[in-house]
PDB file of C-alpha atoms in Angstrom:
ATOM      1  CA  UNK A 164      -6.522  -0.235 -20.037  1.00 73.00           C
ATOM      2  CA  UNK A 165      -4.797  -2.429 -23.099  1.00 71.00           C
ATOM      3  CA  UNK A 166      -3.757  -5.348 -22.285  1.00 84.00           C
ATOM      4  CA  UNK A 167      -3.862  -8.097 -19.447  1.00 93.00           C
ATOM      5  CA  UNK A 168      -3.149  -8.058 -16.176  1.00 96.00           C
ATOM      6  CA  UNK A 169      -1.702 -10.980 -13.835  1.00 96.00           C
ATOM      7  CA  UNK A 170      -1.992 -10.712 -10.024  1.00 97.00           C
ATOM      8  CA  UNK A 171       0.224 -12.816  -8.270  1.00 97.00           C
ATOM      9  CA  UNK A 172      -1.104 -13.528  -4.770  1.00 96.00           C
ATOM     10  CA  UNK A 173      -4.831 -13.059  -4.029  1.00 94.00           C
ATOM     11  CA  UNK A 174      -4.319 -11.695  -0.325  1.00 94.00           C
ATOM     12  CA  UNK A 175      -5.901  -8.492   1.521  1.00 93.00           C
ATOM     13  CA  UNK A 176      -3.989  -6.100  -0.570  1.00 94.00           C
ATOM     14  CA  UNK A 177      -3.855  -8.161  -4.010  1.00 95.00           C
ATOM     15  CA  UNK A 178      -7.483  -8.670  -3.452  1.00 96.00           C
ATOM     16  CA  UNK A 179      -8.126  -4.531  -2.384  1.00 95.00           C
ATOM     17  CA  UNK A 180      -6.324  -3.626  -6.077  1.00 96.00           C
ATOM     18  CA  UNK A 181      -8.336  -6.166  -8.177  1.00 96.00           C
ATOM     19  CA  UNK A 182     -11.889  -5.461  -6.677  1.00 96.00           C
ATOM     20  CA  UNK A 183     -11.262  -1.694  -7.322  1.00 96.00           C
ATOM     21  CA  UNK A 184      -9.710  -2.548 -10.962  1.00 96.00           C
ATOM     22  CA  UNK A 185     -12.718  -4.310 -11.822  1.00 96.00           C
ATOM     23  CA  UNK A 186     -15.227  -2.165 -10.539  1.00 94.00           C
ATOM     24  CA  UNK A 187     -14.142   0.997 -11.952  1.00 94.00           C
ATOM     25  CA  UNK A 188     -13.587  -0.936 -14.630  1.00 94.00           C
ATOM     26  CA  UNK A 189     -10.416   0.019 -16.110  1.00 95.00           C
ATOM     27  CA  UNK A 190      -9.516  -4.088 -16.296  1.00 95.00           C
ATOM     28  CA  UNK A 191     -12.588  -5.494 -17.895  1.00 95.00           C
ATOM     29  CA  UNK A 192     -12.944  -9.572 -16.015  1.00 95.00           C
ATOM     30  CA  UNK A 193     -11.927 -10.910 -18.604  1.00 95.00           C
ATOM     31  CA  UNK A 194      -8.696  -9.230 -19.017  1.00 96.00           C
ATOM     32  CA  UNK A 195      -7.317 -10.589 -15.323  1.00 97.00           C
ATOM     33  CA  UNK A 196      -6.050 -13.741 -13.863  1.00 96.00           C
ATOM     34  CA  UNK A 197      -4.883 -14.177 -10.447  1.00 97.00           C
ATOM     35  CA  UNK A 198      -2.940 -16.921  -9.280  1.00 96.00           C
ATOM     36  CA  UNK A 199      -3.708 -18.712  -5.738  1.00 96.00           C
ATOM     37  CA  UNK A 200      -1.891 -20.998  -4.072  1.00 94.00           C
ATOM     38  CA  UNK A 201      -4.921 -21.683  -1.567  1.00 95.00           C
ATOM     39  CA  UNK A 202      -7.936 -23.997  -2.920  1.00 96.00           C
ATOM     40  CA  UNK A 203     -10.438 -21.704  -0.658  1.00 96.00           C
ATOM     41  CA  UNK A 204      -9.055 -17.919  -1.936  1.00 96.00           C
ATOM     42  CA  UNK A 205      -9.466 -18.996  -5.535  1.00 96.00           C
ATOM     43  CA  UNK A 206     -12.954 -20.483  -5.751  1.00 96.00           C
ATOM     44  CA  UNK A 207     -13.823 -17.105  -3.957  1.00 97.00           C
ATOM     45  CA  UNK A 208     -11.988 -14.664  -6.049  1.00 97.00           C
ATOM     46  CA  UNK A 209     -13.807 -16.467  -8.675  1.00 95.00           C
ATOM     47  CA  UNK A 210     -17.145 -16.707  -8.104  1.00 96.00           C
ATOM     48  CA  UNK A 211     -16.552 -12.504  -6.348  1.00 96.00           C
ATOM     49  CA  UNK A 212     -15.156 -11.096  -8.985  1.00 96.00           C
ATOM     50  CA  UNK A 213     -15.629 -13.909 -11.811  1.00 96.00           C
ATOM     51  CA  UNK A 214     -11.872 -13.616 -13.325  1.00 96.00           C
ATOM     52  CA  UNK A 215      -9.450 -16.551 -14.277  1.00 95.00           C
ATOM     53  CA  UNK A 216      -7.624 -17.583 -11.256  1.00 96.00           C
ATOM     54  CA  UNK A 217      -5.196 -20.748 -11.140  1.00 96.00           C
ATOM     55  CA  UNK A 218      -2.374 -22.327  -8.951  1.00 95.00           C
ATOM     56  CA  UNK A 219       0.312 -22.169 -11.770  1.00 94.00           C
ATOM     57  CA  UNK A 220       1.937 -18.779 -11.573  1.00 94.00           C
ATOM     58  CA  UNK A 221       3.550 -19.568 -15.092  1.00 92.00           C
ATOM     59  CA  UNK A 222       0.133 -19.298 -16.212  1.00 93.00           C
ATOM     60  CA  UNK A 223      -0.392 -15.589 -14.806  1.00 93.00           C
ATOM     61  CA  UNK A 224       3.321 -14.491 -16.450  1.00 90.00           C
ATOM     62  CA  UNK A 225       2.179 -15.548 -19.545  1.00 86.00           C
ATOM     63  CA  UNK A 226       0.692 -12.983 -22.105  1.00 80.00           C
ATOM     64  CA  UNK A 227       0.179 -10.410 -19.444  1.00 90.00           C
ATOM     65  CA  UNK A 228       1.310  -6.612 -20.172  1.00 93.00           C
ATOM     66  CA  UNK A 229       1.377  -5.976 -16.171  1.00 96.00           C
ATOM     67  CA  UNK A 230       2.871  -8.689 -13.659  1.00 96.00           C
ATOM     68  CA  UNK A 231       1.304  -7.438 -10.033  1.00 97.00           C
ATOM     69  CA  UNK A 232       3.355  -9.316  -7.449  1.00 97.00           C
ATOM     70  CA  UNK A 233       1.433  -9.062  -4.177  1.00 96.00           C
ATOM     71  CA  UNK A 234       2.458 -12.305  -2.148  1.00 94.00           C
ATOM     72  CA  UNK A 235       4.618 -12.191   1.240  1.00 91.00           C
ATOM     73  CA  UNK A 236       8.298 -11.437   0.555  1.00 89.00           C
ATOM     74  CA  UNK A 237       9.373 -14.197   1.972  1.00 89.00           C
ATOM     75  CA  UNK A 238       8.175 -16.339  -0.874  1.00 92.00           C
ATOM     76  CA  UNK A 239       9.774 -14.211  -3.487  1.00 93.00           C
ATOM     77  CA  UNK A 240      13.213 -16.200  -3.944  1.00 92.00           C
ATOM     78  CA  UNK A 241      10.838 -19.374  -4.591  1.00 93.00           C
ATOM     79  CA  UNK A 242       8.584 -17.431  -6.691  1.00 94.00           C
ATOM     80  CA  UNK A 243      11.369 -16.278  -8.587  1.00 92.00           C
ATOM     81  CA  UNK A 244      12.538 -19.764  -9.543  1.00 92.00           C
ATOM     82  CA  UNK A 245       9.320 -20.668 -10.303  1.00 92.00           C
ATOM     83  CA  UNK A 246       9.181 -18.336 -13.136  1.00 91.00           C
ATOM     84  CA  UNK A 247      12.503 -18.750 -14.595  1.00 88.00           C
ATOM     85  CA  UNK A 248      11.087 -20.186 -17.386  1.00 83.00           C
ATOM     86  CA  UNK A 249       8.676 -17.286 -18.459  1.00 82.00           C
ATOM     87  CA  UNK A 250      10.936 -14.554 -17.373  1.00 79.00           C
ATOM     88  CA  UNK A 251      14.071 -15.994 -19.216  1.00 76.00           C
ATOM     89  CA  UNK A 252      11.825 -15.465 -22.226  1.00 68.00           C
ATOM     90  CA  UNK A 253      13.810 -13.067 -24.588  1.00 50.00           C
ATOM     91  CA  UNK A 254      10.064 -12.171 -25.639  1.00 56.00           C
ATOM     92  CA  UNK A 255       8.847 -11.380 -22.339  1.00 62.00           C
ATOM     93  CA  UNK A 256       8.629  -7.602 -21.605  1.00 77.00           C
ATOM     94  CA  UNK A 257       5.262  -7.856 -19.342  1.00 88.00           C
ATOM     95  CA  UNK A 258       5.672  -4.658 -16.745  1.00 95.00           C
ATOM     96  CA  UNK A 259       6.609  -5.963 -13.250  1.00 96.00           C
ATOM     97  CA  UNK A 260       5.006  -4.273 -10.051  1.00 97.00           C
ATOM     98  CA  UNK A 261       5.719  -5.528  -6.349  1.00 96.00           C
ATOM     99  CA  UNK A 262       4.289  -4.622  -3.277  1.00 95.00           C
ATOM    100  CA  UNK A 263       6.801  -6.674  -1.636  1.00 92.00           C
ATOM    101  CA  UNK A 264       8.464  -4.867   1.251  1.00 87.00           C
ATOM    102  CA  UNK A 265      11.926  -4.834   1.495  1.00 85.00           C
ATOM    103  CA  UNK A 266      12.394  -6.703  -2.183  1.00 91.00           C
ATOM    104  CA  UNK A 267      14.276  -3.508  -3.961  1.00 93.00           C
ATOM    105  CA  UNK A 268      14.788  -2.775  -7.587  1.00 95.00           C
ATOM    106  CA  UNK A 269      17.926  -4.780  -8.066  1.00 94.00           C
ATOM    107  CA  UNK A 270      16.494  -7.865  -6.395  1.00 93.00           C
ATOM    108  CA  UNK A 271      13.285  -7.521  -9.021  1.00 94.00           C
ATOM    109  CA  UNK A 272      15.775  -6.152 -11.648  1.00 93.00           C
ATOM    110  CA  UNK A 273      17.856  -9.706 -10.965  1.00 92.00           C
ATOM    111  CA  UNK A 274      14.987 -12.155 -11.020  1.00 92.00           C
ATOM    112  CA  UNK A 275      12.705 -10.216 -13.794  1.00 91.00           C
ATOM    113  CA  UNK A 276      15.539  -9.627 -16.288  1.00 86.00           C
ATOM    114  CA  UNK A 277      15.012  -7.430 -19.043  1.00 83.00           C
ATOM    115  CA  UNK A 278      11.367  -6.063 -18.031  1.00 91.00           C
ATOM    116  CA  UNK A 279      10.674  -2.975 -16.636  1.00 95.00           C
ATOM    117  CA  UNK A 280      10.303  -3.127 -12.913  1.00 96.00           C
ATOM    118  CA  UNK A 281       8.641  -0.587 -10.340  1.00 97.00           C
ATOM    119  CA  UNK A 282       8.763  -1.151  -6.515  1.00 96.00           C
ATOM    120  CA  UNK A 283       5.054   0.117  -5.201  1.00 97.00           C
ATOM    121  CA  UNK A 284       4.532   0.973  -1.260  1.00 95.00           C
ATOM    122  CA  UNK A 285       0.638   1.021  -0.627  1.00 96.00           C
ATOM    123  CA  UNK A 286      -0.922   1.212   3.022  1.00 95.00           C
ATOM    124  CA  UNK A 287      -3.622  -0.555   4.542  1.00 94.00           C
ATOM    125  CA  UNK A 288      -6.230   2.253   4.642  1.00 96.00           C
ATOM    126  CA  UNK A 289      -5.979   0.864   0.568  1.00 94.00           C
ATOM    127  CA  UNK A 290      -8.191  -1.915   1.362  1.00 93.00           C
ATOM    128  CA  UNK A 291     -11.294   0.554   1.570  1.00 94.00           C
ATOM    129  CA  UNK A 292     -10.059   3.207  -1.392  1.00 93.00           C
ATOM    130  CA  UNK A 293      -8.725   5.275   1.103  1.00 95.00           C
ATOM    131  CA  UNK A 294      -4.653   5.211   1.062  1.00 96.00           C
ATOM    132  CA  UNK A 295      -1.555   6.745   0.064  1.00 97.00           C
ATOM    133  CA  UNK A 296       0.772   4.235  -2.443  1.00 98.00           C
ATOM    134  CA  UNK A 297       4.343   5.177  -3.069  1.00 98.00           C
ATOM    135  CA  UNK A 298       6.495   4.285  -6.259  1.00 98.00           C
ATOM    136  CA  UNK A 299       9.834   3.845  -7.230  1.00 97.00           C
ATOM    137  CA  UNK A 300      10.756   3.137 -10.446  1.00 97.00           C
ATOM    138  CA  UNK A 301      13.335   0.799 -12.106  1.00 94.00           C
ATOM    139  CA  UNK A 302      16.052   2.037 -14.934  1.00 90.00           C
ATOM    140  CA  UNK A 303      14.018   0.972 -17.619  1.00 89.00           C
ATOM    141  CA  UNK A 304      10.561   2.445 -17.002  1.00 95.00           C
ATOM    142  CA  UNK A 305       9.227   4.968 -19.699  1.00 95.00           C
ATOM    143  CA  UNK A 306       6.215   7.028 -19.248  1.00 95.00           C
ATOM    144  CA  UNK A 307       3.859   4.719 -20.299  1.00 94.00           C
ATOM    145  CA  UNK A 308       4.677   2.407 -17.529  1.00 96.00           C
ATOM    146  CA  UNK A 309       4.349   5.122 -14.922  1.00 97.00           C
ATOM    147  CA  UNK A 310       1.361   6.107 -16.205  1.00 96.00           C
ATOM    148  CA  UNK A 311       0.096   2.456 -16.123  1.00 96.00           C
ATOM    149  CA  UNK A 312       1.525   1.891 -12.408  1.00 97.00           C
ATOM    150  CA  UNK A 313      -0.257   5.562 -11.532  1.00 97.00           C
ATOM    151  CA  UNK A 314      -3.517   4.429 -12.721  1.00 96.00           C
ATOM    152  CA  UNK A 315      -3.865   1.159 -10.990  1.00 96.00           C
ATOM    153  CA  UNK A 316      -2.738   2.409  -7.707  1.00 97.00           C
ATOM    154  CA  UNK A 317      -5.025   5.390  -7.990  1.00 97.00           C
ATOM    155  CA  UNK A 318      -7.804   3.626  -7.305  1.00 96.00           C
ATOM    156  CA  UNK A 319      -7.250   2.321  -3.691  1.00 96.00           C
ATOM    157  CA  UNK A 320      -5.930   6.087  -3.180  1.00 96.00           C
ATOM    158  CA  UNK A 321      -3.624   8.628  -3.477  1.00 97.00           C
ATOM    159  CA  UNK A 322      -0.338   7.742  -5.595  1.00 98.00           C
ATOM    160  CA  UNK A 323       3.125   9.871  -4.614  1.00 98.00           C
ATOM    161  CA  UNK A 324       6.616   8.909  -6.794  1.00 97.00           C
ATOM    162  CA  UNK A 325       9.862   8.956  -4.944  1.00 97.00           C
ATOM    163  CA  UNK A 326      13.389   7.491  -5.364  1.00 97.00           C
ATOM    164  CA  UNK A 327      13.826   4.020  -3.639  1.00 95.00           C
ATOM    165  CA  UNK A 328      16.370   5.407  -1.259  1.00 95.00           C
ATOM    166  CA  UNK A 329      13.355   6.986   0.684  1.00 96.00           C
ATOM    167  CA  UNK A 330      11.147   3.682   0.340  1.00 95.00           C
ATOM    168  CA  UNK A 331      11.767   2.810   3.819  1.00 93.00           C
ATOM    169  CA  UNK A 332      10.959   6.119   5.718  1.00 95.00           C
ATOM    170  CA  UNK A 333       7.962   5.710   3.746  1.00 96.00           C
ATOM    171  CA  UNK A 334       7.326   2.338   5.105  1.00 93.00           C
ATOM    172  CA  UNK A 335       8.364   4.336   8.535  1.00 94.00           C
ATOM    173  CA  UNK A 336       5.249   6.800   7.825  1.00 97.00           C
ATOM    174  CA  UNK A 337       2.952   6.080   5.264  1.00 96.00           C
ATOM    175  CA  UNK A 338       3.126   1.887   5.813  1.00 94.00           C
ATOM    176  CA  UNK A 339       3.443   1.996  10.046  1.00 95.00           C
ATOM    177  CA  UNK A 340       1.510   4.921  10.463  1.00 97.00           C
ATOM    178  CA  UNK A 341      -1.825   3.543  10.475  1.00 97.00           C
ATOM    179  CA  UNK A 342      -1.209   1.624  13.764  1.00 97.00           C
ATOM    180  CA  UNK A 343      -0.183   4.794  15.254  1.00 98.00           C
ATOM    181  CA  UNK A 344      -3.564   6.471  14.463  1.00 98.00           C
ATOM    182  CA  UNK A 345      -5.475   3.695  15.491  1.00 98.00           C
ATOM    183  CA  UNK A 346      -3.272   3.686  19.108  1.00 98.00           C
ATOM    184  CA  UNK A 347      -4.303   7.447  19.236  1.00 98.00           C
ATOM    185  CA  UNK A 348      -7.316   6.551  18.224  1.00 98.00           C
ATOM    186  CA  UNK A 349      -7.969   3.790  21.399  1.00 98.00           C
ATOM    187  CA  UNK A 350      -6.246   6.393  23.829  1.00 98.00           C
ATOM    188  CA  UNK A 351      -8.546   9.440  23.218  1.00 98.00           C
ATOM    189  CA  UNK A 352     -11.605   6.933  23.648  1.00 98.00           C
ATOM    190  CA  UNK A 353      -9.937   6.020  26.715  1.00 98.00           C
ATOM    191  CA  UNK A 354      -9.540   9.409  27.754  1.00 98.00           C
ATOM    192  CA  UNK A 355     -13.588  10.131  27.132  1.00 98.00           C
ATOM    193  CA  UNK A 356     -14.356   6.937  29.201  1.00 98.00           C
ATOM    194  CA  UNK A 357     -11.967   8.321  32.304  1.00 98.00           C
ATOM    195  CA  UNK A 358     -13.584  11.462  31.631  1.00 98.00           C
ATOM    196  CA  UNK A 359     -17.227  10.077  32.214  1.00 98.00           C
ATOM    197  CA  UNK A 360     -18.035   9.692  28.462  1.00 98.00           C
ATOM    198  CA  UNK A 361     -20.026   6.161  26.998  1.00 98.00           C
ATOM    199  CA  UNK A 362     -17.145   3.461  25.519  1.00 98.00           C
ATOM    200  CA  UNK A 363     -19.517   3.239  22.135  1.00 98.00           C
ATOM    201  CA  UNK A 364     -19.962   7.693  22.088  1.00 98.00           C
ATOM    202  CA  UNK A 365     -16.165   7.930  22.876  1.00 98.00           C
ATOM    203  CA  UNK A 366     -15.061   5.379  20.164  1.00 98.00           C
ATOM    204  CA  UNK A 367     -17.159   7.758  18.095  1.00 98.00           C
ATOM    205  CA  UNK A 368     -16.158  11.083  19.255  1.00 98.00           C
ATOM    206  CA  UNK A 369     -12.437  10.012  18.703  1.00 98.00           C
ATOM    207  CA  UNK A 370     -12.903   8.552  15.103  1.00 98.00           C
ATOM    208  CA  UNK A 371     -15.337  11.715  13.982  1.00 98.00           C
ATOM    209  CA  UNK A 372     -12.582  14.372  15.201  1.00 98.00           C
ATOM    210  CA  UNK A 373      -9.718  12.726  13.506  1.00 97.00           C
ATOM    211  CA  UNK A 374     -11.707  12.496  10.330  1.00 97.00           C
ATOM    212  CA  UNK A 375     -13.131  15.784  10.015  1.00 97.00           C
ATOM    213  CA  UNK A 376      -9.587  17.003  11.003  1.00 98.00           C
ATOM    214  CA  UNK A 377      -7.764  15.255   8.223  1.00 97.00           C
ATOM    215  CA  UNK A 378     -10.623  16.196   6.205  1.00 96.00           C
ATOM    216  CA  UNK A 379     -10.229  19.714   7.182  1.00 97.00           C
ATOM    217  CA  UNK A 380      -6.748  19.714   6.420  1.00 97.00           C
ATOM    218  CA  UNK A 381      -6.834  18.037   3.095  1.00 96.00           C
ATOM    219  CA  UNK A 382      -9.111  20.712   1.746  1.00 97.00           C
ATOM    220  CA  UNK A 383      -8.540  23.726   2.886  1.00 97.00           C
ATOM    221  CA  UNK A 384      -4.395  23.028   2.433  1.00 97.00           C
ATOM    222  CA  UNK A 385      -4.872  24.690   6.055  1.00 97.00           C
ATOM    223  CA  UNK A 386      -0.513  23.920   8.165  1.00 97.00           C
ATOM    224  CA  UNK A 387      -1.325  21.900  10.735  1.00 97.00           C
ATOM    225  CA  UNK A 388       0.174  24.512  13.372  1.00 97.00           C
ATOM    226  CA  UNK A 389      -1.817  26.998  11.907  1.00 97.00           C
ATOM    227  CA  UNK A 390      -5.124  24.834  13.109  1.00 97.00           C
ATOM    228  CA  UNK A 391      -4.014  23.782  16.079  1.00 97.00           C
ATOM    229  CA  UNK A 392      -3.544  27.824  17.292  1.00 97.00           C
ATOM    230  CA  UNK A 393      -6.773  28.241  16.301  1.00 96.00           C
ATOM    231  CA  UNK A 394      -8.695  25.636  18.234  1.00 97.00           C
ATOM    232  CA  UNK A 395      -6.338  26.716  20.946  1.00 97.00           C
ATOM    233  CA  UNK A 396      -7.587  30.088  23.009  1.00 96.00           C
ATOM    234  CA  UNK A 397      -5.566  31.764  25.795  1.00 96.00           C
ATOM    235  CA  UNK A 398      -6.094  30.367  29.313  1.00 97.00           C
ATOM    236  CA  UNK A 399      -8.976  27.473  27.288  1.00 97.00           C
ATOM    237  CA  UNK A 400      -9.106  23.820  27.781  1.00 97.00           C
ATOM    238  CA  UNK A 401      -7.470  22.931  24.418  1.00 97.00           C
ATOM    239  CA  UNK A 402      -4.134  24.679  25.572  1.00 97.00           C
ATOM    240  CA  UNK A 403      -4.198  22.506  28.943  1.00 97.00           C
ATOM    241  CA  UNK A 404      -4.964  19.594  27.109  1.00 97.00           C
ATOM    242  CA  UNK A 405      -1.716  19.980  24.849  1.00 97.00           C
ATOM    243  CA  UNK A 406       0.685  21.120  27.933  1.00 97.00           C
ATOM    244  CA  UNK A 407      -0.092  17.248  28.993  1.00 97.00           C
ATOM    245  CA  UNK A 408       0.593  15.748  25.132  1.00 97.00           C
ATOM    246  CA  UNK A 409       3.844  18.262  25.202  1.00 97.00           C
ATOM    247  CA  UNK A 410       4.779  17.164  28.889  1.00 97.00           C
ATOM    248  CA  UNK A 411       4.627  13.157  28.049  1.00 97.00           C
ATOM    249  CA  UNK A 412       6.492  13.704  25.245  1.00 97.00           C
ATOM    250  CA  UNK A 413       3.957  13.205  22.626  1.00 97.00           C
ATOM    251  CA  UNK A 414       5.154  14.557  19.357  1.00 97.00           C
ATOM    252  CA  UNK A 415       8.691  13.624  19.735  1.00 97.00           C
ATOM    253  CA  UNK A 416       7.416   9.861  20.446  1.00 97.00           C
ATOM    254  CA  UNK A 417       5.454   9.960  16.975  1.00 97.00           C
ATOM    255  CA  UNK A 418       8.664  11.451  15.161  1.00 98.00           C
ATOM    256  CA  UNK A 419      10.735   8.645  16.878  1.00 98.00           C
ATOM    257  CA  UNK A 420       8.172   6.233  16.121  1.00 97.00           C
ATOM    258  CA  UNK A 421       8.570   6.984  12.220  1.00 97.00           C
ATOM    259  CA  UNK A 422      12.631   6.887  12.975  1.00 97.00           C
ATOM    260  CA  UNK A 423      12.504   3.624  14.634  1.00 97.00           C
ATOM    261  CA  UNK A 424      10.138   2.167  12.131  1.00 94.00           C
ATOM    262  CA  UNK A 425      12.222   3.582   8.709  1.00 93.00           C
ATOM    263  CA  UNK A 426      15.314   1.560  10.767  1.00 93.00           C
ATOM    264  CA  UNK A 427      14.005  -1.505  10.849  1.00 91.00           C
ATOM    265  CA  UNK A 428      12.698  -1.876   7.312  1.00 87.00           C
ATOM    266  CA  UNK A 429      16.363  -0.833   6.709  1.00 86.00           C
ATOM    267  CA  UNK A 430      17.277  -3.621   8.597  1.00 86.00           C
ATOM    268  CA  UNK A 431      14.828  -6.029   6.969  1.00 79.00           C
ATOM    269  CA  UNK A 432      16.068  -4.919   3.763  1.00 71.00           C
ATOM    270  CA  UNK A 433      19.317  -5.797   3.910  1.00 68.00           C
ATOM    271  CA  UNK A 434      18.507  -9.461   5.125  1.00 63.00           C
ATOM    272  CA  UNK A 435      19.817 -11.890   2.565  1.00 54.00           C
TER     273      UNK A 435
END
């Protein structure tokens, strides 16, 4: 890809996007810095992944074509001021990306003024190539830039576009929703153990279905109901097992789960 790319925070997920960027080489090692506040992250991202790293964000903002913010939104404000002096920069028209939750356009529009801005959403399963990133873009993005903020996010996973009124149901699904597998996850190896079955083979068991079931799924474009009535005979096991799930309530938990969850990164949102 032309030009250079800054990373802003050298975390889990800022760390997940770089390794991947690198590997599949479409940022060649040379063409990234990283800035690090922490003495220990940035020797290690250096000697890993043998890119520039520093502790002077200024230093990242400069000359870069793509600005990834991935620190905790907390920070932002201060990060913000930090910068002042790059982004004020009538010359400055670096493409901004943040992973920040709950920092929307306007905030990024506010403290990034005059370059293009796009708010991205990815999901832990990103951290081993395997998630779902959602984008919103800012008023001034062109094609170029969507095409730029597609191809980095493609590579820890699938990549959907939405407006950024639907950025926090996403965060209610895409962003909470691994927990909720991995609690469904620990409850049907539960359920093996009651039922006689090993801790380790249950674990196993549970992890195998649900990934040959997605799996499943994702290729043959198969509606979820439609599988489910076919693993489910008349008067079988499969339908007994499900008249428990329906009887405790199971799918109306998960949708209220994703309801409660797109609320409170509403909520989080609005915080000043």
């Amino acid at each position: 890809m032309s030009g250079k790319l800054g990373i802003i925070g050298g975390g889990v997920m800022g760390e997940a996007l770089l390794s991947r960027l690198i590997s599949q080489e479409i940022y060649q090692k040379s063409e990234v810095i990283v800035g690090e506040k922490s003495p220990q992250r940035r020797s290690y991202l250096q000697q890993q992944y043998g890119v520039n790293v520093t502790d002077d964000n200024r230093m990242v903002a400069l000359d870069t074509s793509v600005l990834l913010l991935a620190i905790k939104p907390q920070v932002f404000e201060a990060l913000a001021q930090e910068l002042i002096s790059v982004t004020s920069n009538q010359s400055s028209s670096a493409l901004v990306i943040s992973i920040l939750a709950g920092v929307t356009l306007t905030k990024l529009a506010a403290a990034f003024r005059q370059m293009p801005v796009i708010r991205a959403m990815p999901n832990t399963p990103a951290t081993v190539g395997a998630g779902i990133t959602a984008l919103a873009f800012g008023a001034d993005i062109n094609q170029s830039h969507q095409q730029t903020a597609q191809q980095i996010f493609s590579v820890v996973g699938e990549v959907v576009e939405v407006p950024e009124t639907l950025m926090d149901a996403v965060t209610g699904l895409a962003g909470s929703g691994p927990a909720y597998v991995a609690l469904m996850v620990e409850a049907l190896s539960d359920g093996g153990v009651a039922a006689g079955l090993p801790r380790a083979i249950a674990t196993q068991l549970a992890l195998s279905t649900i990934k040959g079931t997605v799996q499943l799924l994702q290729t043959t474009k198969m509606h979820p109901a439609e599988l489910k009535d076919r693993v489910t005979s008349p008067g079988g096991t499969t339908i007994a097992g499900i008249s428990e799930l329906e009887r405790a309530g199971f799918r109306a938990g998960l949708i209220a789960a994703v309801q409660a969850a797109t609320k409170r990164s509403q909520e989080l949102g609005t915080r000043d």
